[in-house]
PDB file of C-alpha atoms and ligand atoms in Angstrom:
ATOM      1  CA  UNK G 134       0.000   0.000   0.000  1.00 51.00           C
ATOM      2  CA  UNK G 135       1.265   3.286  -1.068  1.00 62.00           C
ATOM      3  CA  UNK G 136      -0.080   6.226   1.229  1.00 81.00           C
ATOM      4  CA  UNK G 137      -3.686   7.219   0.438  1.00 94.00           C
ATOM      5  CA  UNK G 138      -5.364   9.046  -1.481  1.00 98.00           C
ATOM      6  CA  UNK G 139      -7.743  12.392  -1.175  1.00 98.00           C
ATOM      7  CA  UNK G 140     -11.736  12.040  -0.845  1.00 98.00           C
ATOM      8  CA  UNK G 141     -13.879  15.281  -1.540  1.00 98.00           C
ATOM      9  CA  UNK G 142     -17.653  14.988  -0.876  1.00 98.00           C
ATOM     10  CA  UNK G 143     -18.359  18.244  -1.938  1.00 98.00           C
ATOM     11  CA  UNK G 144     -18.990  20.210  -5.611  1.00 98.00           C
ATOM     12  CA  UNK G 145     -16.963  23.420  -4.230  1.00 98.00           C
ATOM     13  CA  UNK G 146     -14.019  20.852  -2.732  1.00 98.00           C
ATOM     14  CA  UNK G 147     -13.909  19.269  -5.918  1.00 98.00           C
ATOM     15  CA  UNK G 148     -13.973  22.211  -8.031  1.00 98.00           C
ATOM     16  CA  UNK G 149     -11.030  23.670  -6.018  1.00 98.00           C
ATOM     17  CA  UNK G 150      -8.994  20.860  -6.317  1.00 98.00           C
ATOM     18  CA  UNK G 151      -9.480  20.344 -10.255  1.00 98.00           C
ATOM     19  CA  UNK G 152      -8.818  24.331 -10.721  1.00 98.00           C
ATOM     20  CA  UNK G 153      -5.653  24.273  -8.977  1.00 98.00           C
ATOM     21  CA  UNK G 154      -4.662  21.382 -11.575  1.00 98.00           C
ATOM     22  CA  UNK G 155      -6.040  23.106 -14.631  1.00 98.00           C
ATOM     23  CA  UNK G 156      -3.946  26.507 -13.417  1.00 98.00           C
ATOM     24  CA  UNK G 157      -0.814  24.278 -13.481  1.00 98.00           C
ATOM     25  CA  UNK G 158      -1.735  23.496 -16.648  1.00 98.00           C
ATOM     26  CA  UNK G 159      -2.473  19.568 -16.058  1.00 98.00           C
ATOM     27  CA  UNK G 160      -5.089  17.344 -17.869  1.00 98.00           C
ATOM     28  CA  UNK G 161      -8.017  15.716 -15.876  1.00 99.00           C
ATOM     29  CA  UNK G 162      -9.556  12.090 -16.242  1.00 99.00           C
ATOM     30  CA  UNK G 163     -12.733  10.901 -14.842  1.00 99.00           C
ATOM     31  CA  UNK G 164     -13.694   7.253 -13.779  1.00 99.00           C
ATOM     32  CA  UNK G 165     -17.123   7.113 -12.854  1.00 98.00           C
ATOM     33  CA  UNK G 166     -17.718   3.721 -10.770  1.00 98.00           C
ATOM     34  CA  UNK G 167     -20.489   3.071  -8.153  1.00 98.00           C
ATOM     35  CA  UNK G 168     -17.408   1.563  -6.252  1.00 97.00           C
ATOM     36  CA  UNK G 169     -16.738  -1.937  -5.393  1.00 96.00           C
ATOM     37  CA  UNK G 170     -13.565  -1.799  -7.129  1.00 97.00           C
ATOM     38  CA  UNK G 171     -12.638  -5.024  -9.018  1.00 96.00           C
ATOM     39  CA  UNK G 172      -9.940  -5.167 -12.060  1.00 96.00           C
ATOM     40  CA  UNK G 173     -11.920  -4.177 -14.291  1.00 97.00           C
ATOM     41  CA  UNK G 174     -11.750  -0.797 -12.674  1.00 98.00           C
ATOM     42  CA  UNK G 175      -8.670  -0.514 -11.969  1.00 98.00           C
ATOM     43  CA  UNK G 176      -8.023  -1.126 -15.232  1.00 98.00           C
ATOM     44  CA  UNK G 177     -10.077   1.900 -16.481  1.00 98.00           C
ATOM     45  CA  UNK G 178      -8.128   4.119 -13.772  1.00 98.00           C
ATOM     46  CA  UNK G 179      -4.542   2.584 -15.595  1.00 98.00           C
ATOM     47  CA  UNK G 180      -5.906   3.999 -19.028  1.00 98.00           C
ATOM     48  CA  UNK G 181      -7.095   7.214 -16.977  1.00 98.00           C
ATOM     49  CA  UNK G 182      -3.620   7.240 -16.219  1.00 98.00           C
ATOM     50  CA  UNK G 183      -1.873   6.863 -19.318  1.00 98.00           C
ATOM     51  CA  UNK G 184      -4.324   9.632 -21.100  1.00 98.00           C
ATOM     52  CA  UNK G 185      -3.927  12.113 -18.493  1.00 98.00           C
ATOM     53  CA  UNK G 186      -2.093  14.471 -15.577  1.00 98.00           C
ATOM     54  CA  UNK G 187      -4.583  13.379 -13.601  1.00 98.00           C
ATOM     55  CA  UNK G 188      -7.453  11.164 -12.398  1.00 98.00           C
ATOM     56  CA  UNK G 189     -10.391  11.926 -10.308  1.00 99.00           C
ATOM     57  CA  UNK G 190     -12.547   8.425  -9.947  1.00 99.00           C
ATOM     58  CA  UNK G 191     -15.760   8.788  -9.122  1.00 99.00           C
ATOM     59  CA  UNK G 192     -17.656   6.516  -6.268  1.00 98.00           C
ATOM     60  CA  UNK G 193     -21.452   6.950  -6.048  1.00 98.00           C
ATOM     61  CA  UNK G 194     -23.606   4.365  -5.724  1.00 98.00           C
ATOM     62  CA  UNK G 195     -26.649   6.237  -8.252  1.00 98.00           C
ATOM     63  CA  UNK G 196     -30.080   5.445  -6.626  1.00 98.00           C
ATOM     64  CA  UNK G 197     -31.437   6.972 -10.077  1.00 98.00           C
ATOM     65  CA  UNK G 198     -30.916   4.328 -11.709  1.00 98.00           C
ATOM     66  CA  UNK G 199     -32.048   1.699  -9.628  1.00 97.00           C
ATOM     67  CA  UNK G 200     -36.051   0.416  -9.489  1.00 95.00           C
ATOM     68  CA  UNK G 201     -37.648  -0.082  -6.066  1.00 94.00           C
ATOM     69  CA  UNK G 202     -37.597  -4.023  -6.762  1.00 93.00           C
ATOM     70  CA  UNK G 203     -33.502  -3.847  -7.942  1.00 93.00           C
ATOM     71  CA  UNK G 204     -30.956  -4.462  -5.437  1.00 92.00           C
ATOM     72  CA  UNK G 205     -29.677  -0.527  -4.423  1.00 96.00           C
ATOM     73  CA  UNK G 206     -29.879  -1.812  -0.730  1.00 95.00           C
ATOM     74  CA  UNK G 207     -27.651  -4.819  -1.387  1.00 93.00           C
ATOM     75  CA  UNK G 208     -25.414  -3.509  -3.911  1.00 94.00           C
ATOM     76  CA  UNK G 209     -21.993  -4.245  -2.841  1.00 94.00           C
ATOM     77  CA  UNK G 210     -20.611  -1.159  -0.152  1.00 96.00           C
ATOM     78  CA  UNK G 211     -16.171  -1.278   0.520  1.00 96.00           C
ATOM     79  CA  UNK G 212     -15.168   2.318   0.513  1.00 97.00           C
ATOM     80  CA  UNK G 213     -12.037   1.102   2.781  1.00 97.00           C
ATOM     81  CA  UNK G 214     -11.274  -1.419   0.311  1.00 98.00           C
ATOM     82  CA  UNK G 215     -11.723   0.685  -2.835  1.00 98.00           C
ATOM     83  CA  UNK G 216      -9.778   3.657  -1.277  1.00 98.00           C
ATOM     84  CA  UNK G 217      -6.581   1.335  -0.373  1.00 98.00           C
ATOM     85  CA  UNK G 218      -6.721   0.073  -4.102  1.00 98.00           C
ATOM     86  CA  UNK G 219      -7.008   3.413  -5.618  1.00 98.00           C
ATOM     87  CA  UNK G 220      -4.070   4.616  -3.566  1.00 98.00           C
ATOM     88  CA  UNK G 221      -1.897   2.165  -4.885  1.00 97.00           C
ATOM     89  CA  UNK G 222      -2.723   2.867  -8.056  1.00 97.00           C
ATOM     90  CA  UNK G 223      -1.799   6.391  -7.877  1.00 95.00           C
ATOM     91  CA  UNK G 224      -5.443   7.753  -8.264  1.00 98.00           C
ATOM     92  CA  UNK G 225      -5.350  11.342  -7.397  1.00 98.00           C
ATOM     93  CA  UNK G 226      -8.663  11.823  -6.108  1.00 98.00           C
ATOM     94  CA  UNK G 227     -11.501  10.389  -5.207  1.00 98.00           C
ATOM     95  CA  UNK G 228     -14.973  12.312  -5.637  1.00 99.00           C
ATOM     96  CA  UNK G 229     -17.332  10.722  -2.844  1.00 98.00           C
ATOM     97  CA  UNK G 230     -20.445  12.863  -2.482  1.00 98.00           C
ATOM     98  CA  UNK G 231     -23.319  11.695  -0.650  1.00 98.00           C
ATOM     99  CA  UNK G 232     -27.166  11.638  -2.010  1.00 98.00           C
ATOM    100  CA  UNK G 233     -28.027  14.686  -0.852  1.00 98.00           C
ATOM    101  CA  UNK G 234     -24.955  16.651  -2.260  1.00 98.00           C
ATOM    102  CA  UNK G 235     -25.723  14.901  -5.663  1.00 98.00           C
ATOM    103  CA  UNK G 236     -29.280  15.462  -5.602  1.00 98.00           C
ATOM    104  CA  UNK G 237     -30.248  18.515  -3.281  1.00 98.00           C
ATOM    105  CA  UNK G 238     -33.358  18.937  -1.367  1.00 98.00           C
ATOM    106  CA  UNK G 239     -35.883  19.399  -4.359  1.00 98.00           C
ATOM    107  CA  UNK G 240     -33.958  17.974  -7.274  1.00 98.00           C
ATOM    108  CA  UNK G 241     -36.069  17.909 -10.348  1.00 98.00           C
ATOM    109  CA  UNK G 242     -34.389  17.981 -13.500  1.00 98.00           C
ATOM    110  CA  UNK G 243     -33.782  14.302 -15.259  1.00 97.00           C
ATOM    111  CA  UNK G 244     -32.017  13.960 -18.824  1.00 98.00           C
ATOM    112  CA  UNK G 245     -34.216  11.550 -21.210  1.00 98.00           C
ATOM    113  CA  UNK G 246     -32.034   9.344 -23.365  1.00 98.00           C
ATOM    114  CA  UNK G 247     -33.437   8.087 -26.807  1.00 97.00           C
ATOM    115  CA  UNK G 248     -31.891   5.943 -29.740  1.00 96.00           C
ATOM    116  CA  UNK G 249     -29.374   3.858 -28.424  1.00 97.00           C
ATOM    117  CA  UNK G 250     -30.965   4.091 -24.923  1.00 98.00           C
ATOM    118  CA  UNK G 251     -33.901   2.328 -26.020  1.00 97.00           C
ATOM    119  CA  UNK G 252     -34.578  -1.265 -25.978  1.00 98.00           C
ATOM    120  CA  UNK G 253     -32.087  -4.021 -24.597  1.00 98.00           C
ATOM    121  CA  UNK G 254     -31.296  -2.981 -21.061  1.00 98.00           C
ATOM    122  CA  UNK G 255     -34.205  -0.223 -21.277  1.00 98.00           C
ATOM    123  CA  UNK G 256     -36.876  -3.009 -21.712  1.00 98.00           C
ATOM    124  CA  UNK G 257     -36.234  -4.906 -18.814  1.00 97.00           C
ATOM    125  CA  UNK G 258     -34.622  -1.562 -16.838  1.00 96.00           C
ATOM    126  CA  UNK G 259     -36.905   0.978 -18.040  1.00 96.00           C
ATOM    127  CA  UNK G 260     -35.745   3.851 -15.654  1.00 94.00           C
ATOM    128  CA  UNK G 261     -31.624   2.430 -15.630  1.00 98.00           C
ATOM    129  CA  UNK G 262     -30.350   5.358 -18.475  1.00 98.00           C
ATOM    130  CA  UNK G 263     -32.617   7.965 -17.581  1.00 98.00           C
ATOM    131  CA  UNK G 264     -30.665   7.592 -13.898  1.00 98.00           C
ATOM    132  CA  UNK G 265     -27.284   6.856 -15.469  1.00 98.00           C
ATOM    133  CA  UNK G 266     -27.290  10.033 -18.187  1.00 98.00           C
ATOM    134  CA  UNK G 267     -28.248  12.362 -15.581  1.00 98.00           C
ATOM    135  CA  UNK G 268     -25.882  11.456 -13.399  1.00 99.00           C
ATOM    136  CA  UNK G 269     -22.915  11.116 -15.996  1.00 99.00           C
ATOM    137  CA  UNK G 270     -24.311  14.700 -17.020  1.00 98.00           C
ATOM    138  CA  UNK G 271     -23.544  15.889 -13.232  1.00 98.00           C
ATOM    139  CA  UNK G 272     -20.472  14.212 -12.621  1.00 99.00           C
ATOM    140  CA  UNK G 273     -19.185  15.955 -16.198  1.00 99.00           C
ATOM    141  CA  UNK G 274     -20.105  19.354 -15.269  1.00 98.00           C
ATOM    142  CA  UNK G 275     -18.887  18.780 -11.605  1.00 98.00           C
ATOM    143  CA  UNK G 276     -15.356  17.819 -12.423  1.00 98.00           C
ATOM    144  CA  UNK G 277     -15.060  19.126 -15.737  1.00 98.00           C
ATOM    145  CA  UNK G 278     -12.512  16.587 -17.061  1.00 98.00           C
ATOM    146  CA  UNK G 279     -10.633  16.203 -20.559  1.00 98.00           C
ATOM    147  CA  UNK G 280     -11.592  12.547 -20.680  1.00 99.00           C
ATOM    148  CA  UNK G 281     -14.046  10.005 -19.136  1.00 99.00           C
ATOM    149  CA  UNK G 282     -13.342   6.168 -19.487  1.00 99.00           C
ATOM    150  CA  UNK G 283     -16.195   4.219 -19.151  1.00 98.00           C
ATOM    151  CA  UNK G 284     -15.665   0.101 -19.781  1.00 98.00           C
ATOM    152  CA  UNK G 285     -17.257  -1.943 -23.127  1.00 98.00           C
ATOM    153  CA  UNK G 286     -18.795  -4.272 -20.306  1.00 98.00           C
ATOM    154  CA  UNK G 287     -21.593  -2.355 -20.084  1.00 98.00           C
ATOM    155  CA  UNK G 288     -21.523  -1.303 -23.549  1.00 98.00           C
ATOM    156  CA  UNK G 289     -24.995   0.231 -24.187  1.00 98.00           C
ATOM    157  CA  UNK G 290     -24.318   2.651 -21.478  1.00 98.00           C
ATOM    158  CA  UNK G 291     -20.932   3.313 -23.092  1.00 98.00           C
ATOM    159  CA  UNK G 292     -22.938   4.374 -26.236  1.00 98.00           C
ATOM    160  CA  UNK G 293     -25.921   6.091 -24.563  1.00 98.00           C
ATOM    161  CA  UNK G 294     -22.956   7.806 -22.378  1.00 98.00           C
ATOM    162  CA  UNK G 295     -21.217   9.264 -26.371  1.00 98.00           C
ATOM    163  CA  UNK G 296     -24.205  10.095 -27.504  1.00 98.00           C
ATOM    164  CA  UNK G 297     -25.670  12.047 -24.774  1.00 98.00           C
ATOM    165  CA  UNK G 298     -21.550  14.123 -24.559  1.00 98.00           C
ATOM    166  CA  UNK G 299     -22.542  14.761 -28.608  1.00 98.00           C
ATOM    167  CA  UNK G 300     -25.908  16.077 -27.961  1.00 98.00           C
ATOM    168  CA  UNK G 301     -25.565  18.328 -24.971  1.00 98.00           C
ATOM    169  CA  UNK G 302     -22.251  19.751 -26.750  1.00 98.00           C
ATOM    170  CA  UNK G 303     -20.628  18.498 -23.197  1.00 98.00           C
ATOM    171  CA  UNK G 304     -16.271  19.106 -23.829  1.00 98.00           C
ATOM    172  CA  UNK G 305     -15.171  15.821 -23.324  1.00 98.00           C
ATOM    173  CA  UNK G 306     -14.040  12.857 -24.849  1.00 98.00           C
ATOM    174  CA  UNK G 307     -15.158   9.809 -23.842  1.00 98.00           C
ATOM    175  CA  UNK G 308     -13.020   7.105 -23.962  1.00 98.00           C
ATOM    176  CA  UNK G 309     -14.275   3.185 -24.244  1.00 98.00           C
ATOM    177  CA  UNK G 310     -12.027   0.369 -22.219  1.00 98.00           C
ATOM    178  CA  UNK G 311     -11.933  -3.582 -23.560  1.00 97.00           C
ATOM    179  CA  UNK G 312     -13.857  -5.728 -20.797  1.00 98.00           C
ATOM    180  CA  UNK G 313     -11.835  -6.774 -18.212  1.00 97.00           C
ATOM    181  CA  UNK G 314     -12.085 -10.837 -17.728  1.00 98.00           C
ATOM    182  CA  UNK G 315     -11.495 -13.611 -15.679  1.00 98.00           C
ATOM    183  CA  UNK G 316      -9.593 -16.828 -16.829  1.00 98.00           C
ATOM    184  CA  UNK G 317     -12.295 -18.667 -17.802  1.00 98.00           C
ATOM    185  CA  UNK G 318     -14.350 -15.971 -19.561  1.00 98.00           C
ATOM    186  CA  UNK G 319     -16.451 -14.415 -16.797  1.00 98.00           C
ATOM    187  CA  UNK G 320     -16.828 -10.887 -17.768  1.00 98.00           C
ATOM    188  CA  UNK G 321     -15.228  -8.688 -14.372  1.00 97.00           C
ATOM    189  CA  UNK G 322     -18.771  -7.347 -12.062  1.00 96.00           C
ATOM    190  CA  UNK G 323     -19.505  -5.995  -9.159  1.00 92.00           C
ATOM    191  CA  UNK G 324     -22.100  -8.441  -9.290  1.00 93.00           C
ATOM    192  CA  UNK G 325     -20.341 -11.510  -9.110  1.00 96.00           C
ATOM    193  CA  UNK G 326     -20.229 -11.181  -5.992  1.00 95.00           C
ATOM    194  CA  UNK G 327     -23.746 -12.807  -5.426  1.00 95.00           C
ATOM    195  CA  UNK G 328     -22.872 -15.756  -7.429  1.00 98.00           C
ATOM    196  CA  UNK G 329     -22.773 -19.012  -5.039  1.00 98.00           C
ATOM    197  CA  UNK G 330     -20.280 -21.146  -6.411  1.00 98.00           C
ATOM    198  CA  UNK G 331     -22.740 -23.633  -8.168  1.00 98.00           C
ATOM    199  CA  UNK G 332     -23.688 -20.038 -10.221  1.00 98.00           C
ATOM    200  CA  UNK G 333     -20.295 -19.275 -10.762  1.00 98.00           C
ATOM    201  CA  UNK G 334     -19.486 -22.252 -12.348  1.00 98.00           C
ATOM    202  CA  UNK G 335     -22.175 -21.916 -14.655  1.00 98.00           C
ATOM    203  CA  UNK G 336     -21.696 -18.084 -15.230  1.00 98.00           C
ATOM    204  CA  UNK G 337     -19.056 -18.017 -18.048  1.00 98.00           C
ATOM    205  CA  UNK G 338     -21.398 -19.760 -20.222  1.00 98.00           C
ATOM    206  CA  UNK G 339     -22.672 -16.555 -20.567  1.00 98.00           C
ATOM    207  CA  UNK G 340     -19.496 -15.108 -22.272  1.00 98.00           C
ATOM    208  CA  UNK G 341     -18.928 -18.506 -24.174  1.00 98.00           C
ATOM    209  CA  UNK G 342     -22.494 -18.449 -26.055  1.00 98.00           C
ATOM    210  CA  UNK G 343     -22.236 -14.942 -27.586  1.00 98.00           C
ATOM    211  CA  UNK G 344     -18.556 -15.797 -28.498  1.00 98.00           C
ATOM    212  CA  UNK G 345     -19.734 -18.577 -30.861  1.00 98.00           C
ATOM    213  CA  UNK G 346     -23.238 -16.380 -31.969  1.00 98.00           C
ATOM    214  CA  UNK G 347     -20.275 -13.762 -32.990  1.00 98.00           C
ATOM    215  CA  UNK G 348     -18.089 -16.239 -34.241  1.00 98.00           C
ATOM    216  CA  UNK G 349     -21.369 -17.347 -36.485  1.00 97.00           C
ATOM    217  CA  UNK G 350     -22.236 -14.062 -37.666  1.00 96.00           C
ATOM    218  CA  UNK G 351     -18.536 -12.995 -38.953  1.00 95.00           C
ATOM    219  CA  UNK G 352     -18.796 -16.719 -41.023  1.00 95.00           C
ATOM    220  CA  UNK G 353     -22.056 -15.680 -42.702  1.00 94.00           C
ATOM    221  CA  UNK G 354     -24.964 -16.677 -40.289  1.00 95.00           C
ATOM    222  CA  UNK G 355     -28.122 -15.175 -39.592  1.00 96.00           C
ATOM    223  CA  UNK G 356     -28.060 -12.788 -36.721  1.00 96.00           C
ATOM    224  CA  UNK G 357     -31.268 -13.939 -35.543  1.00 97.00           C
ATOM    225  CA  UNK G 358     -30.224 -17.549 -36.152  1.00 97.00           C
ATOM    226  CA  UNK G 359     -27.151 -17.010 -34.129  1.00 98.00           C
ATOM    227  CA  UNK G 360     -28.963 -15.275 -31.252  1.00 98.00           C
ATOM    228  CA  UNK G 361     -31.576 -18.049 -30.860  1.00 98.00           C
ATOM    229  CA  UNK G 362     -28.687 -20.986 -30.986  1.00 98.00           C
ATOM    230  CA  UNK G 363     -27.251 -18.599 -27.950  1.00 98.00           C
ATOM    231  CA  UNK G 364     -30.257 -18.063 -25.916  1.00 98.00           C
ATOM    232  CA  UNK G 365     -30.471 -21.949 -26.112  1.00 98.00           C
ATOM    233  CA  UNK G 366     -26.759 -22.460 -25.083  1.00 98.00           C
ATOM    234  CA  UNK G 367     -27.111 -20.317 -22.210  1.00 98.00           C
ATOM    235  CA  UNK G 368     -30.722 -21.580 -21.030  1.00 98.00           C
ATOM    236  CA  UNK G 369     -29.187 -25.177 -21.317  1.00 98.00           C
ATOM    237  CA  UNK G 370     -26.228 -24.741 -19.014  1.00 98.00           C
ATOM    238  CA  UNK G 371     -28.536 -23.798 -16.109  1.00 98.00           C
ATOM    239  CA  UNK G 372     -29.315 -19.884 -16.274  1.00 98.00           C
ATOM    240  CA  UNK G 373     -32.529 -19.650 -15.094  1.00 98.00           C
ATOM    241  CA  UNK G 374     -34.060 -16.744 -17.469  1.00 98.00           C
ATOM    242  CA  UNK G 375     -32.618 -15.373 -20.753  1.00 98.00           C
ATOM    243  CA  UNK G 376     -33.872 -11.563 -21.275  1.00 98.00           C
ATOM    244  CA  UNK G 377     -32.043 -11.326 -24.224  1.00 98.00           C
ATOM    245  CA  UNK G 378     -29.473 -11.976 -26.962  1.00 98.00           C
ATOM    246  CA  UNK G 379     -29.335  -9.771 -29.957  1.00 98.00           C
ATOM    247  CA  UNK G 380     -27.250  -8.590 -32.797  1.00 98.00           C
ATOM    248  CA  UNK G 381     -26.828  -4.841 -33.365  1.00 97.00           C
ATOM    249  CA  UNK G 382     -25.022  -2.169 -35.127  1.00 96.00           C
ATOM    250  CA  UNK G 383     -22.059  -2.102 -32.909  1.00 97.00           C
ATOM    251  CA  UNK G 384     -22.545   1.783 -33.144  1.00 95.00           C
ATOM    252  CA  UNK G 385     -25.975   2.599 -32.914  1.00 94.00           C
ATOM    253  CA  UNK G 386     -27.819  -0.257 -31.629  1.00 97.00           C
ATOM    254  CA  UNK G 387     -30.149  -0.413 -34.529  1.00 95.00           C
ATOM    255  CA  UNK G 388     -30.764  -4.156 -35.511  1.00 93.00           C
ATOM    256  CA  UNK G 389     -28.076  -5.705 -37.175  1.00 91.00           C
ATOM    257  CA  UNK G 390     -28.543  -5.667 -40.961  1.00 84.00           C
ATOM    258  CA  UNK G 391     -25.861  -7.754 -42.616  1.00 78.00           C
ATOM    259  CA  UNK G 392     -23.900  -6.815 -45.574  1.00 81.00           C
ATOM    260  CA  UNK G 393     -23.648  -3.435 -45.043  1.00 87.00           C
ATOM    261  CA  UNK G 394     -20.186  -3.853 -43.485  1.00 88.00           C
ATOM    262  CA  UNK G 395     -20.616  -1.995 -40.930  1.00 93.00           C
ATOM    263  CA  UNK G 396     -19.075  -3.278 -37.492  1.00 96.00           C
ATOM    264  CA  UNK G 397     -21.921  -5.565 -35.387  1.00 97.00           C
ATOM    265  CA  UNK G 398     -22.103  -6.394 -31.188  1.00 98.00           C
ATOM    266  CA  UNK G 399     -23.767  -9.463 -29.682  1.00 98.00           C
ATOM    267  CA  UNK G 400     -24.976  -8.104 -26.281  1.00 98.00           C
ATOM    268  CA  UNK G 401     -26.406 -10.411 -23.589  1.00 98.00           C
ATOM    269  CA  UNK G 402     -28.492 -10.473 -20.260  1.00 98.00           C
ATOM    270  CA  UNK G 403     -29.412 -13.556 -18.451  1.00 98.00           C
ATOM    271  CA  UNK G 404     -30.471 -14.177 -14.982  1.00 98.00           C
ATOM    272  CA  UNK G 405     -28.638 -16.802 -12.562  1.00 98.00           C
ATOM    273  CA  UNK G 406     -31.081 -17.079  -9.611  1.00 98.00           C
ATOM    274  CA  UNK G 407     -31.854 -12.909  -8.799  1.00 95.00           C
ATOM    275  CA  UNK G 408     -28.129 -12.398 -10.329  1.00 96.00           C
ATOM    276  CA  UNK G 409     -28.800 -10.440 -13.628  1.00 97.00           C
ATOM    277  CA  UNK G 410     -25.473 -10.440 -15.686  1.00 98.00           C
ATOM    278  CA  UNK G 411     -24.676  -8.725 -19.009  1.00 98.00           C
ATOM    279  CA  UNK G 412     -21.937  -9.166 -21.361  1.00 98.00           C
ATOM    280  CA  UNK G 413     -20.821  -8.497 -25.123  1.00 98.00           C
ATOM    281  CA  UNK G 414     -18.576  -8.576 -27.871  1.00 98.00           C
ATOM    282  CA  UNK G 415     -17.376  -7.767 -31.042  1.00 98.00           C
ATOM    283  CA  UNK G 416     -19.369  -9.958 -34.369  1.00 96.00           C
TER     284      UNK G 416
HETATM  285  O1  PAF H 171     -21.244   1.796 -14.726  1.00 85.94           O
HETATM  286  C1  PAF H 171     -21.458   2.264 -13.587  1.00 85.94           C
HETATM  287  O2  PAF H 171     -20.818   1.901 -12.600  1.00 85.94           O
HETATM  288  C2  PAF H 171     -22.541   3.313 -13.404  1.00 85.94           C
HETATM  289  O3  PAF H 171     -23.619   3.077 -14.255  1.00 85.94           O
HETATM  290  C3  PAF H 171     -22.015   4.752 -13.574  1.00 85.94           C
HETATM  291  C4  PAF H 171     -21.494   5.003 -14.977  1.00 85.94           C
HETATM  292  C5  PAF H 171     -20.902   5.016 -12.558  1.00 85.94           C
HETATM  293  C6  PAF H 171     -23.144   5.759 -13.313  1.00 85.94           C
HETATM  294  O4  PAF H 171     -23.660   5.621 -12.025  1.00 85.94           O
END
């Protein structure tokens, strides 16, 4: 362990810090996580790293975009944890504001994401980017960085995320991060933390059936042909519930019309027990 590193819980903290950087003449990365730092994170802060001066990670557990039913009570909490790991890694600072310095007595203003926010995720999560565009839209305007780094894992966000910077004219760049994964497959989550072990030895399946539906679809097959042999793949190695397995334009999340050449994405969520996990890749 190497020291520790800064926490600010409030905008005008955070704001000084980031404009004694800028006045030195230093570049500024954001991470936005909900915490519960795994790899996969860390991995986003490395890039953070590489791309900037310096790196402001973001830990916020966003009850906007959670339903009543979803598990905001039970998502995994380790601020001690996260804060040694970000220390080693030579984070600079960590913004940690609590719910009512993100949304003040009275809040009332909510961003509404279309096109690639709709459908997927949206139609199983109906409220999930509505919550996580207008709280990506705070966290810009509150740190104000050059870059944000966001991670492919949860790649529909990572394209409602662009689209939203490109509509609202917000100056940043954000930057996209390969999924992070363990040995045998297992897309890196927070969430795989629930898994019991019978779960977790099923849970890579999830990775393995999209793999061969992408595989499929480079070699000529029908998206929807690939999906379905998926779906079955996945249902068949014990997942309880499949919400879905599709094919789409890797940049807009249209359905995937073939022989346009334009790049495609299988993206996946299936349910082990009340785990949900999501994963994708490149067709
Ligand atoms: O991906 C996440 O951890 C969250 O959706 C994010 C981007 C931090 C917004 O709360």
């Amino acid at each position: 362990m190497t020291g520790s590193v800064p926490v600010v819980r409030t905008v005008s903290g955070l704001r000084a810090a980031v404009k004694a950087w800028r006045a030195a003449g230093e570049s500024v990365a954001l991470v936005p996580t909900m915490g519960a730092l795994h790899e996969g994170h860390l991995t986003l802060v490395r890039l953070a790293k590489e791309k900037c001066a310096r790196v402001v990670v973001s830990i916020f557990v966003n009850p906007a975009q959670f339903a009543p039913h979803e598990d905001f009570d039970r998502y995994p909490r380790d601020e001690a944890g996260d804060l040694a790991k970000l220390a080693d890694i030579g984070c600079d600072l960590v913004w940690g504001p609590d719910r009512g310095e993100m949304y003040p007595e009275g809040f009332a203003t909510r961003i509404v994401p279309g096109g690639a926010a709709e459908g997927l995720e949206s139609d199983f999560r109906p409220h999930f980017f509505g919550g996580v565009a207008t709280v990506c839209c705070k966290l810009f305007t509150q740190v104000l960085p050059d870059i944000a780094v966001f991670g492919e894992k949860d790649y529909q966000q990572l394209c409602v995320v662009r689209r939203l910077v490109r509509d609202l004219d917000l100056p940043l760049e954000i930057v996209g991060a390969p999924t992070v994964r363990e040995a045998d497959g297992l897309a890196m989550s927070s969430r795989n933390a629930y898994l019991t072990p019978e779960q977790r030895r099923i849970a890579p399946t999830l990775h393995k059936a999209i793999a061969n539906a992408a595989a499929a679809v480079s070699s000529g097959a029908a998206p929807e042909a690939a999906a379905m042999e998926a779906r079955g793949q996945i249902l068949a190695a014990g997942f309880d519930k499949v919400d879905y397995v599709e094919v789409r334009d890797a940049g807009t999340l249209a359905p995937a019309t073939t022989g346009t050449g334009r790049p495609l994405r299988v993206l996946a969520a299936a349910c082990l027990g009340k785990t949900r996990l999501i994963d994708n890749i490149a067709a």
